[in-house]
Amino acid sequence: MDHQTEIIFTILGILFIHGLIFYLVSRKSRANIRGKHVIVTGGSSGIGLWAAIECVKLGANVTIVARNVKQLEKSKEQLLALKIREDQKIEYRSIDLCSSYGAVEKAFQEIEETVGSIYMLVNCAGMAICGTIEDTSIEDTKLMMDVNYFATLYPTRFVLPKMKATKEGIIVITASQAALVGLYGYGAYAASKFALRGLAETIAMETKHHGVSVTLALPADTDTPGFERENKTKPEETKIISGSGGLAKPEEVGRKIVHDALKGSFFSVLGLESWVLSTLCVGMSPWSGPVLCILQFYLLGPLRLIGLLIQWNFQRIIRNCAKEKERSTDK
Ligand SMILES: NC(=O)c1ccc[n+]([C@@H]2O[C@H](COP(=O)([O-])OP(=O)(O)OC[C@H]3O[C@@H](n4cnc5c(N)ncnc54)[C@H](OP(=O)(O)O)[C@@H]3O)[C@@H](O)[C@H]2O)c1
């Protein structure tokens, strides 16, 4: 072996050992939900339904929670067809999750009596109504806080003490990319989703030493019945700004949320664009492993510059739309 080949082999050896150490350090063990009870709120439709489907495929006993009984029955049938264990339990419960804490507590106690204690809670119930702050009625603004924030807080508050006592459990809080950045036309919605980020970060700090993990899901636009309804209320500016990101498939988002939660990741995002935004907005969020921390360390500066350019582009779109509106009112 000549001197040059020796050097090449040495470099390759060093790279291999570094790669192996990096892999072993960053590898996370995955929780197993086979035979455990998972509750999915908003599990009758869209992202929640696909998260429930993934849990059923992994062998969990699953209860889906929403209001519309017909839709719940239909989704339960869909889940039953995917059972992988003979004794796997699939149930549903109809309840308005923002009615009151007492009502949610009673319903969840009854669910636990029939299906078993809750190991994983996937909060997916939510909704969006778009409009500028002054164009969104106070009723709709309050409704979004109720459905997005309180309908997540109530079930979470119910499971927390039990999970802390048993020193195990997984909580998923489904927010949105709008929990990271305020966007034109998403004011009231973003406020309710920013509140969820505060809730998730706090719970993560309060419960880590109790063995409970929290995952904050940050979906981008996803092709669901809820998204179809949201689109009907979107101002032109919001359509242009958010439309460039494409539309994710709910089955991919639901699956990713469940697997990120089982790995214990704090953020759950799908796709490069969402990952870049969550890295830029990482702030004081909890530790997510050495690989991510090293990437954040190197990328935050350059990403801030890209973020400013994106902001500048959004402002340009908003100015152009305003000019267009002025022109059409002048005619
Ligand atoms: N789709 C997107 O582009 C997108 C993007 C970012 C974040 N998200 C978030 O992801 C979550 C799921 O959204 P999605 O698009 O899948 O919505 P979806 O298809 O409309 O599903 C929403 C689910 O929540 C339930 N729900 C709504 N209000 C409820 C209440 N008061 N009590 C109990 N259940 C209630 C609905 O059932 P009932 O109406 O029968 O109650 C339904 O099962 C939401 O939190 C949403 O904000 C969605």
mmCIF file with all atom_site columns, N, CA, C and O in Angstrom, residues 57-102:
data_model
loop_
_atom_site.group_PDB
_atom_site.id
_atom_site.type_symbol
_atom_site.label_atom_id
_atom_site.label_alt_id
_atom_site.label_comp_id
_atom_site.label_asym_id
_atom_site.label_entity_id
_atom_site.label_seq_id
_atom_site.pdbx_PDB_ins_code
_atom_site.Cartn_x
_atom_site.Cartn_y
_atom_site.Cartn_z
_atom_site.occupancy
_atom_site.B_iso_or_equiv
_atom_site.pdbx_formal_charge
_atom_site.auth_seq_id
_atom_site.auth_comp_id
_atom_site.auth_asym_id
_atom_site.auth_atom_id
_atom_site.pdbx_PDB_model_num
ATOM 1   N N  . LYS A 1 57  ? -52.669 0.860  13.547 1.00 0.00 ? 57  LYS A N  1
ATOM 2   C CA . LYS A 1 57  ? -51.730 -0.021 12.833 1.00 0.00 ? 57  LYS A CA 1
ATOM 3   C C  . LYS A 1 57  ? -50.576 -0.462 13.737 1.00 0.00 ? 57  LYS A C  1
ATOM 4   O O  . LYS A 1 57  ? -49.952 -1.489 13.503 1.00 0.00 ? 57  LYS A O  1
ATOM 5   N N  . LEU A 1 58  ? -50.277 0.352  14.770 1.00 0.00 ? 58  LEU A N  1
ATOM 6   C CA . LEU A 1 58  ? -49.198 -0.004 15.697 1.00 0.00 ? 58  LEU A CA 1
ATOM 7   C C  . LEU A 1 58  ? -49.715 -0.852 16.869 1.00 0.00 ? 58  LEU A C  1
ATOM 8   O O  . LEU A 1 58  ? -48.988 -1.138 17.809 1.00 0.00 ? 58  LEU A O  1
ATOM 9   N N  . GLY A 1 59  ? -51.007 -1.200 16.810 1.00 0.00 ? 59  GLY A N  1
ATOM 10  C CA . GLY A 1 59  ? -51.553 -2.130 17.806 1.00 0.00 ? 59  GLY A CA 1
ATOM 11  C C  . GLY A 1 59  ? -52.111 -1.483 19.057 1.00 0.00 ? 59  GLY A C  1
ATOM 12  O O  . GLY A 1 59  ? -52.408 -2.190 20.034 1.00 0.00 ? 59  GLY A O  1
ATOM 13  N N  . ALA A 1 60  ? -52.298 -0.163 19.062 1.00 0.00 ? 60  ALA A N  1
ATOM 14  C CA . ALA A 1 60  ? -52.820 0.502  20.264 1.00 0.00 ? 60  ALA A CA 1
ATOM 15  C C  . ALA A 1 60  ? -54.339 0.332  20.362 1.00 0.00 ? 60  ALA A C  1
ATOM 16  O O  . ALA A 1 60  ? -55.014 0.119  19.354 1.00 0.00 ? 60  ALA A O  1
ATOM 17  N N  . ASN A 1 61  ? -54.867 0.437  21.592 1.00 0.00 ? 61  ASN A N  1
ATOM 18  C CA . ASN A 1 61  ? -56.311 0.590  21.779 1.00 0.00 ? 61  ASN A CA 1
ATOM 19  C C  . ASN A 1 61  ? -56.594 2.071  21.584 1.00 0.00 ? 61  ASN A C  1
ATOM 20  O O  . ASN A 1 61  ? -55.958 2.907  22.236 1.00 0.00 ? 61  ASN A O  1
ATOM 21  N N  . VAL A 1 62  ? -57.524 2.394  20.690 1.00 0.00 ? 62  VAL A N  1
ATOM 22  C CA . VAL A 1 62  ? -57.683 3.801  20.312 1.00 0.00 ? 62  VAL A CA 1
ATOM 23  C C  . VAL A 1 62  ? -59.101 4.298  20.562 1.00 0.00 ? 62  VAL A C  1
ATOM 24  O O  . VAL A 1 62  ? -60.075 3.643  20.202 1.00 0.00 ? 62  VAL A O  1
ATOM 25  N N  . THR A 1 63  ? -59.193 5.474  21.202 1.00 0.00 ? 63  THR A N  1
ATOM 26  C CA . THR A 1 63  ? -60.486 6.160  21.330 1.00 0.00 ? 63  THR A CA 1
ATOM 27  C C  . THR A 1 63  ? -60.396 7.468  20.580 1.00 0.00 ? 63  THR A C  1
ATOM 28  O O  . THR A 1 63  ? -59.469 8.248  20.804 1.00 0.00 ? 63  THR A O  1
ATOM 29  N N  . ILE A 1 64  ? -61.350 7.698  19.670 1.00 0.00 ? 64  ILE A N  1
ATOM 30  C CA . ILE A 1 64  ? -61.378 8.986  18.976 1.00 0.00 ? 64  ILE A CA 1
ATOM 31  C C  . ILE A 1 64  ? -62.480 9.853  19.587 1.00 0.00 ? 64  ILE A C  1
ATOM 32  O O  . ILE A 1 64  ? -63.528 9.352  19.982 1.00 0.00 ? 64  ILE A O  1
ATOM 33  N N  . VAL A 1 65  ? -62.200 11.150 19.671 1.00 0.00 ? 65  VAL A N  1
ATOM 34  C CA . VAL A 1 65  ? -63.125 12.083 20.311 1.00 0.00 ? 65  VAL A CA 1
ATOM 35  C C  . VAL A 1 65  ? -63.422 13.235 19.358 1.00 0.00 ? 65  VAL A C  1
ATOM 36  O O  . VAL A 1 65  ? -62.506 13.806 18.768 1.00 0.00 ? 65  VAL A O  1
ATOM 37  N N  . ALA A 1 66  ? -64.688 13.548 19.187 1.00 0.00 ? 66  ALA A N  1
ATOM 38  C CA . ALA A 1 66  ? -65.126 14.706 18.392 1.00 0.00 ? 66  ALA A CA 1
ATOM 39  C C  . ALA A 1 66  ? -66.597 14.936 18.719 1.00 0.00 ? 66  ALA A C  1
ATOM 40  O O  . ALA A 1 66  ? -67.106 14.310 19.666 1.00 0.00 ? 66  ALA A O  1
ATOM 41  N N  . ARG A 1 67  ? -67.290 15.799 17.966 1.00 0.00 ? 67  ARG A N  1
ATOM 42  C CA . ARG A 1 67  ? -68.702 16.053 18.289 1.00 0.00 ? 67  ARG A CA 1
ATOM 43  C C  . ARG A 1 67  ? -69.669 15.254 17.407 1.00 0.00 ? 67  ARG A C  1
ATOM 44  O O  . ARG A 1 67  ? -70.581 14.615 17.898 1.00 0.00 ? 67  ARG A O  1
ATOM 45  N N  . ASN A 1 68  ? -69.466 15.283 16.111 1.00 0.00 ? 68  ASN A N  1
ATOM 46  C CA . ASN A 1 68  ? -70.421 14.707 15.168 1.00 0.00 ? 68  ASN A CA 1
ATOM 47  C C  . ASN A 1 68  ? -70.438 13.162 15.225 1.00 0.00 ? 68  ASN A C  1
ATOM 48  O O  . ASN A 1 68  ? -69.468 12.503 14.821 1.00 0.00 ? 68  ASN A O  1
ATOM 49  N N  . VAL A 1 69  ? -71.572 12.606 15.745 1.00 0.00 ? 69  VAL A N  1
ATOM 50  C CA . VAL A 1 69  ? -71.649 11.163 15.991 1.00 0.00 ? 69  VAL A CA 1
ATOM 51  C C  . VAL A 1 69  ? -71.571 10.354 14.692 1.00 0.00 ? 69  VAL A C  1
ATOM 52  O O  . VAL A 1 69  ? -70.894 9.328  14.623 1.00 0.00 ? 69  VAL A O  1
ATOM 53  N N  . LYS A 1 70  ? -72.246 10.844 13.636 1.00 0.00 ? 70  LYS A N  1
ATOM 54  C CA . LYS A 1 70  ? -72.246 10.110 12.361 1.00 0.00 ? 70  LYS A CA 1
ATOM 55  C C  . LYS A 1 70  ? -70.830 9.951  11.846 1.00 0.00 ? 70  LYS A C  1
ATOM 56  O O  . LYS A 1 70  ? -70.402 8.877  11.409 1.00 0.00 ? 70  LYS A O  1
ATOM 57  N N  . GLN A 1 71  ? -70.073 11.057 11.898 1.00 0.00 ? 71  GLN A N  1
ATOM 58  C CA . GLN A 1 71  ? -68.692 11.029 11.394 1.00 0.00 ? 71  GLN A CA 1
ATOM 59  C C  . GLN A 1 71  ? -67.825 10.135 12.282 1.00 0.00 ? 71  GLN A C  1
ATOM 60  O O  . GLN A 1 71  ? -66.961 9.405  11.800 1.00 0.00 ? 71  GLN A O  1
ATOM 61  N N  . LEU A 1 72  ? -68.091 10.174 13.595 1.00 0.00 ? 72  LEU A N  1
ATOM 62  C CA . LEU A 1 72  ? -67.328 9.328  14.525 1.00 0.00 ? 72  LEU A CA 1
ATOM 63  C C  . LEU A 1 72  ? -67.572 7.851  14.231 1.00 0.00 ? 72  LEU A C  1
ATOM 64  O O  . LEU A 1 72  ? -66.638 7.048  14.223 1.00 0.00 ? 72  LEU A O  1
ATOM 65  N N  . GLU A 1 73  ? -68.838 7.511  13.955 1.00 0.00 ? 73  GLU A N  1
ATOM 66  C CA . GLU A 1 73  ? -69.176 6.105  13.660 1.00 0.00 ? 73  GLU A CA 1
ATOM 67  C C  . GLU A 1 73  ? -68.479 5.649  12.381 1.00 0.00 ? 73  GLU A C  1
ATOM 68  O O  . GLU A 1 73  ? -67.927 4.547  12.313 1.00 0.00 ? 73  GLU A O  1
ATOM 69  N N  . LYS A 1 74  ? -68.500 6.529  11.373 1.00 0.00 ? 74  LYS A N  1
ATOM 70  C CA . LYS A 1 74  ? -67.862 6.205  10.085 1.00 0.00 ? 74  LYS A CA 1
ATOM 71  C C  . LYS A 1 74  ? -66.355 5.983  10.281 1.00 0.00 ? 74  LYS A C  1
ATOM 72  O O  . LYS A 1 74  ? -65.778 5.011  9.786  1.00 0.00 ? 74  LYS A O  1
ATOM 73  N N  . SER A 1 75  ? -65.738 6.862  11.047 1.00 0.00 ? 75  SER A N  1
ATOM 74  C CA . SER A 1 75  ? -64.285 6.761  11.259 1.00 0.00 ? 75  SER A CA 1
ATOM 75  C C  . SER A 1 75  ? -63.949 5.535  12.112 1.00 0.00 ? 75  SER A C  1
ATOM 76  O O  . SER A 1 75  ? -62.933 4.875  11.889 1.00 0.00 ? 75  SER A O  1
ATOM 77  N N  . LYS A 1 76  ? -64.840 5.212  13.067 1.00 0.00 ? 76  LYS A N  1
ATOM 78  C CA . LYS A 1 76  ? -64.609 4.018  13.902 1.00 0.00 ? 76  LYS A CA 1
ATOM 79  C C  . LYS A 1 76  ? -64.595 2.766  13.020 1.00 0.00 ? 76  LYS A C  1
ATOM 80  O O  . LYS A 1 76  ? -63.740 1.885  13.188 1.00 0.00 ? 76  LYS A O  1
ATOM 81  N N  . GLU A 1 77  ? -65.539 2.703  12.057 1.00 0.00 ? 77  GLU A N  1
ATOM 82  C CA . GLU A 1 77  ? -65.590 1.561  11.129 1.00 0.00 ? 77  GLU A CA 1
ATOM 83  C C  . GLU A 1 77  ? -64.264 1.438  10.368 1.00 0.00 ? 77  GLU A C  1
ATOM 84  O O  . GLU A 1 77  ? -63.725 0.354  10.192 1.00 0.00 ? 77  GLU A O  1
ATOM 85  N N  . GLN A 1 78  ? -63.777 2.604  9.908  1.00 0.00 ? 78  GLN A N  1
ATOM 86  C CA . GLN A 1 78  ? -62.502 2.640  9.160  1.00 0.00 ? 78  GLN A CA 1
ATOM 87  C C  . GLN A 1 78  ? -61.351 2.102  10.029 1.00 0.00 ? 78  GLN A C  1
ATOM 88  O O  . GLN A 1 78  ? -60.507 1.344  9.566  1.00 0.00 ? 78  GLN A O  1
ATOM 89  N N  . LEU A 1 79  ? -61.360 2.475  11.303 1.00 0.00 ? 79  LEU A N  1
ATOM 90  C CA . LEU A 1 79  ? -60.292 2.044  12.215 1.00 0.00 ? 79  LEU A CA 1
ATOM 91  C C  . LEU A 1 79  ? -60.412 0.552  12.539 1.00 0.00 ? 79  LEU A C  1
ATOM 92  O O  . LEU A 1 79  ? -59.404 -0.160 12.582 1.00 0.00 ? 79  LEU A O  1
ATOM 93  N N  . LEU A 1 80  ? -61.668 0.097  12.721 1.00 0.00 ? 80  LEU A N  1
ATOM 94  C CA . LEU A 1 80  ? -61.887 -1.323 13.052 1.00 0.00 ? 80  LEU A CA 1
ATOM 95  C C  . LEU A 1 80  ? -61.318 -2.234 11.958 1.00 0.00 ? 80  LEU A C  1
ATOM 96  O O  . LEU A 1 80  ? -60.751 -3.291 12.250 1.00 0.00 ? 80  LEU A O  1
ATOM 97  N N  . ALA A 1 81  ? -61.430 -1.784 10.709 1.00 0.00 ? 81  ALA A N  1
ATOM 98  C CA . ALA A 1 81  ? -60.959 -2.596 9.581  1.00 0.00 ? 81  ALA A CA 1
ATOM 99  C C  . ALA A 1 81  ? -59.429 -2.726 9.581  1.00 0.00 ? 81  ALA A C  1
ATOM 100 O O  . ALA A 1 81  ? -58.880 -3.576 8.876  1.00 0.00 ? 81  ALA A O  1
ATOM 101 N N  . LEU A 1 82  ? -58.752 -1.907 10.382 1.00 0.00 ? 82  LEU A N  1
ATOM 102 C CA . LEU A 1 82  ? -57.276 -1.910 10.373 1.00 0.00 ? 82  LEU A CA 1
ATOM 103 C C  . LEU A 1 82  ? -56.670 -2.586 11.607 1.00 0.00 ? 82  LEU A C  1
ATOM 104 O O  . LEU A 1 82  ? -55.445 -2.590 11.785 1.00 0.00 ? 82  LEU A O  1
ATOM 105 N N  . LYS A 1 83  ? -57.525 -3.128 12.453 1.00 0.00 ? 83  LYS A N  1
ATOM 106 C CA . LYS A 1 83  ? -57.041 -3.767 13.697 1.00 0.00 ? 83  LYS A CA 1
ATOM 107 C C  . LYS A 1 83  ? -55.982 -4.822 13.411 1.00 0.00 ? 83  LYS A C  1
ATOM 108 O O  . LYS A 1 83  ? -56.113 -5.582 12.447 1.00 0.00 ? 83  LYS A O  1
ATOM 109 N N  . ILE A 1 84  ? -54.956 -4.891 14.241 1.00 0.00 ? 84  ILE A N  1
ATOM 110 C CA . ILE A 1 84  ? -53.952 -5.941 14.044 1.00 0.00 ? 84  ILE A CA 1
ATOM 111 C C  . ILE A 1 84  ? -53.963 -6.964 15.176 1.00 0.00 ? 84  ILE A C  1
ATOM 112 O O  . ILE A 1 84  ? -53.229 -7.940 15.147 1.00 0.00 ? 84  ILE A O  1
ATOM 113 N N  . ARG A 1 85  ? -54.785 -6.692 16.219 1.00 0.00 ? 85  ARG A N  1
ATOM 114 C CA . ARG A 1 85  ? -54.891 -7.659 17.311 1.00 0.00 ? 85  ARG A CA 1
ATOM 115 C C  . ARG A 1 85  ? -56.360 -8.024 17.493 1.00 0.00 ? 85  ARG A C  1
ATOM 116 O O  . ARG A 1 85  ? -57.221 -7.144 17.328 1.00 0.00 ? 85  ARG A O  1
ATOM 117 N N  . GLU A 1 86  ? -56.616 -9.267 17.848 1.00 0.00 ? 86  GLU A N  1
ATOM 118 C CA . GLU A 1 86  ? -57.991 -9.742 18.042 1.00 0.00 ? 86  GLU A CA 1
ATOM 119 C C  . GLU A 1 86  ? -58.696 -8.895 19.113 1.00 0.00 ? 86  GLU A C  1
ATOM 120 O O  . GLU A 1 86  ? -59.835 -8.475 18.942 1.00 0.00 ? 86  GLU A O  1
ATOM 121 N N  . ASP A 1 87  ? -57.985 -8.641 20.264 1.00 0.00 ? 87  ASP A N  1
ATOM 122 C CA . ASP A 1 87  ? -58.627 -7.949 21.389 1.00 0.00 ? 87  ASP A CA 1
ATOM 123 C C  . ASP A 1 87  ? -58.378 -6.431 21.384 1.00 0.00 ? 87  ASP A C  1
ATOM 124 O O  . ASP A 1 87  ? -58.566 -5.772 22.402 1.00 0.00 ? 87  ASP A O  1
ATOM 125 N N  . GLN A 1 88  ? -57.987 -5.910 20.237 1.00 0.00 ? 88  GLN A N  1
ATOM 126 C CA . GLN A 1 88  ? -57.704 -4.454 20.153 1.00 0.00 ? 88  GLN A CA 1
ATOM 127 C C  . GLN A 1 88  ? -59.017 -3.662 20.271 1.00 0.00 ? 88  GLN A C  1
ATOM 128 O O  . GLN A 1 88  ? -59.977 -3.936 19.553 1.00 0.00 ? 88  GLN A O  1
ATOM 129 N N  . LYS A 1 89  ? -59.038 -2.672 21.187 1.00 0.00 ? 89  LYS A N  1
ATOM 130 C CA . LYS A 1 89  ? -60.287 -1.927 21.406 1.00 0.00 ? 89  LYS A CA 1
ATOM 131 C C  . LYS A 1 89  ? -60.281 -0.634 20.583 1.00 0.00 ? 89  LYS A C  1
ATOM 132 O O  . LYS A 1 89  ? -59.302 0.130  20.637 1.00 0.00 ? 89  LYS A O  1
ATOM 133 N N  . ILE A 1 90  ? -61.371 -0.376 19.880 1.00 0.00 ? 90  ILE A N  1
ATOM 134 C CA . ILE A 1 90  ? -61.531 0.882  19.133 1.00 0.00 ? 90  ILE A CA 1
ATOM 135 C C  . ILE A 1 90  ? -62.852 1.486  19.579 1.00 0.00 ? 90  ILE A C  1
ATOM 136 O O  . ILE A 1 90  ? -63.905 0.861  19.421 1.00 0.00 ? 90  ILE A O  1
ATOM 137 N N  . GLU A 1 91  ? -62.810 2.677  20.144 1.00 0.00 ? 91  GLU A N  1
ATOM 138 C CA . GLU A 1 91  ? -64.029 3.303  20.652 1.00 0.00 ? 91  GLU A CA 1
ATOM 139 C C  . GLU A 1 91  ? -64.104 4.752  20.187 1.00 0.00 ? 91  GLU A C  1
ATOM 140 O O  . GLU A 1 91  ? -63.128 5.313  19.692 1.00 0.00 ? 91  GLU A O  1
ATOM 141 N N  . TYR A 1 92  ? -65.285 5.337  20.359 1.00 0.00 ? 92  TYR A N  1
ATOM 142 C CA . TYR A 1 92  ? -65.389 6.780  20.119 1.00 0.00 ? 92  TYR A CA 1
ATOM 143 C C  . TYR A 1 92  ? -66.198 7.420  21.225 1.00 0.00 ? 92  TYR A C  1
ATOM 144 O O  . TYR A 1 92  ? -66.954 6.749  21.930 1.00 0.00 ? 92  TYR A O  1
ATOM 145 N N  . ARG A 1 93  ? -66.056 8.722  21.353 1.00 0.00 ? 93  ARG A N  1
ATOM 146 C CA . ARG A 1 93  ? -66.847 9.464  22.339 1.00 0.00 ? 93  ARG A CA 1
ATOM 147 C C  . ARG A 1 93  ? -67.189 10.825 21.740 1.00 0.00 ? 93  ARG A C  1
ATOM 148 O O  . ARG A 1 93  ? -66.313 11.528 21.250 1.00 0.00 ? 93  ARG A O  1
ATOM 149 N N  . SER A 1 94  ? -68.476 11.138 21.785 1.00 0.00 ? 94  SER A N  1
ATOM 150 C CA . SER A 1 94  ? -68.891 12.438 21.258 1.00 0.00 ? 94  SER A CA 1
ATOM 151 C C  . SER A 1 94  ? -68.950 13.441 22.398 1.00 0.00 ? 94  SER A C  1
ATOM 152 O O  . SER A 1 94  ? -69.685 13.253 23.371 1.00 0.00 ? 94  SER A O  1
ATOM 153 N N  . ILE A 1 95  ? -68.173 14.486 22.279 1.00 0.00 ? 95  ILE A N  1
ATOM 154 C CA . ILE A 1 95  ? -68.204 15.559 23.288 1.00 0.00 ? 95  ILE A CA 1
ATOM 155 C C  . ILE A 1 95  ? -67.670 16.850 22.671 1.00 0.00 ? 95  ILE A C  1
ATOM 156 O O  . ILE A 1 95  ? -66.762 16.812 21.826 1.00 0.00 ? 95  ILE A O  1
ATOM 157 N N  . ASP A 1 96  ? -68.254 17.965 23.096 1.00 0.00 ? 96  ASP A N  1
ATOM 158 C CA . ASP A 1 96  ? -67.709 19.268 22.695 1.00 0.00 ? 96  ASP A CA 1
ATOM 159 C C  . ASP A 1 96  ? -66.594 19.583 23.687 1.00 0.00 ? 96  ASP A C  1
ATOM 160 O O  . ASP A 1 96  ? -66.848 19.878 24.853 1.00 0.00 ? 96  ASP A O  1
ATOM 161 N N  . LEU A 1 97  ? -65.366 19.501 23.214 1.00 0.00 ? 97  LEU A N  1
ATOM 162 C CA . LEU A 1 97  ? -64.208 19.607 24.125 1.00 0.00 ? 97  LEU A CA 1
ATOM 163 C C  . LEU A 1 97  ? -64.020 20.992 24.733 1.00 0.00 ? 97  LEU A C  1
ATOM 164 O O  . LEU A 1 97  ? -63.260 21.155 25.671 1.00 0.00 ? 97  LEU A O  1
ATOM 165 N N  . CYS A 1 98  ? -64.696 22.002 24.160 1.00 0.00 ? 98  CYS A N  1
ATOM 166 C CA . CYS A 1 98  ? -64.512 23.322 24.786 1.00 0.00 ? 98  CYS A CA 1
ATOM 167 C C  . CYS A 1 98  ? -65.708 23.696 25.659 1.00 0.00 ? 98  CYS A C  1
ATOM 168 O O  . CYS A 1 98  ? -65.800 24.830 26.119 1.00 0.00 ? 98  CYS A O  1
ATOM 169 N N  . SER A 1 99  ? -66.626 22.742 25.916 1.00 0.00 ? 99  SER A N  1
ATOM 170 C CA . SER A 1 99  ? -67.806 23.086 26.717 1.00 0.00 ? 99  SER A CA 1
ATOM 171 C C  . SER A 1 99  ? -67.411 23.502 28.142 1.00 0.00 ? 99  SER A C  1
ATOM 172 O O  . SER A 1 99  ? -67.721 24.614 28.567 1.00 0.00 ? 99  SER A O  1
ATOM 173 N N  . SER A 1 100 ? -66.723 22.617 28.875 1.00 0.00 ? 100 SER A N  1
ATOM 174 C CA . SER A 1 100 ? -66.232 22.991 30.215 1.00 0.00 ? 100 SER A CA 1
ATOM 175 C C  . SER A 1 100 ? -65.229 21.935 30.663 1.00 0.00 ? 100 SER A C  1
ATOM 176 O O  . SER A 1 100 ? -65.257 20.795 30.175 1.00 0.00 ? 100 SER A O  1
ATOM 177 N N  . TYR A 1 101 ? -64.368 22.302 31.623 1.00 0.00 ? 101 TYR A N  1
ATOM 178 C CA . TYR A 1 101 ? -63.397 21.301 32.096 1.00 0.00 ? 101 TYR A CA 1
ATOM 179 C C  . TYR A 1 101 ? -64.127 20.130 32.762 1.00 0.00 ? 101 TYR A C  1
ATOM 180 O O  . TYR A 1 101 ? -63.791 18.964 32.552 1.00 0.00 ? 101 TYR A O  1
ATOM 181 N N  . GLY A 1 102 ? -65.178 20.447 33.532 1.00 0.00 ? 102 GLY A N  1
ATOM 182 C CA . GLY A 1 102 ? -65.924 19.412 34.247 1.00 0.00 ? 102 GLY A CA 1
ATOM 183 C C  . GLY A 1 102 ? -66.486 18.360 33.289 1.00 0.00 ? 102 GLY A C  1
ATOM 184 O O  . GLY A 1 102 ? -66.404 17.153 33.559 1.00 0.00 ? 102 GLY A O  1
#
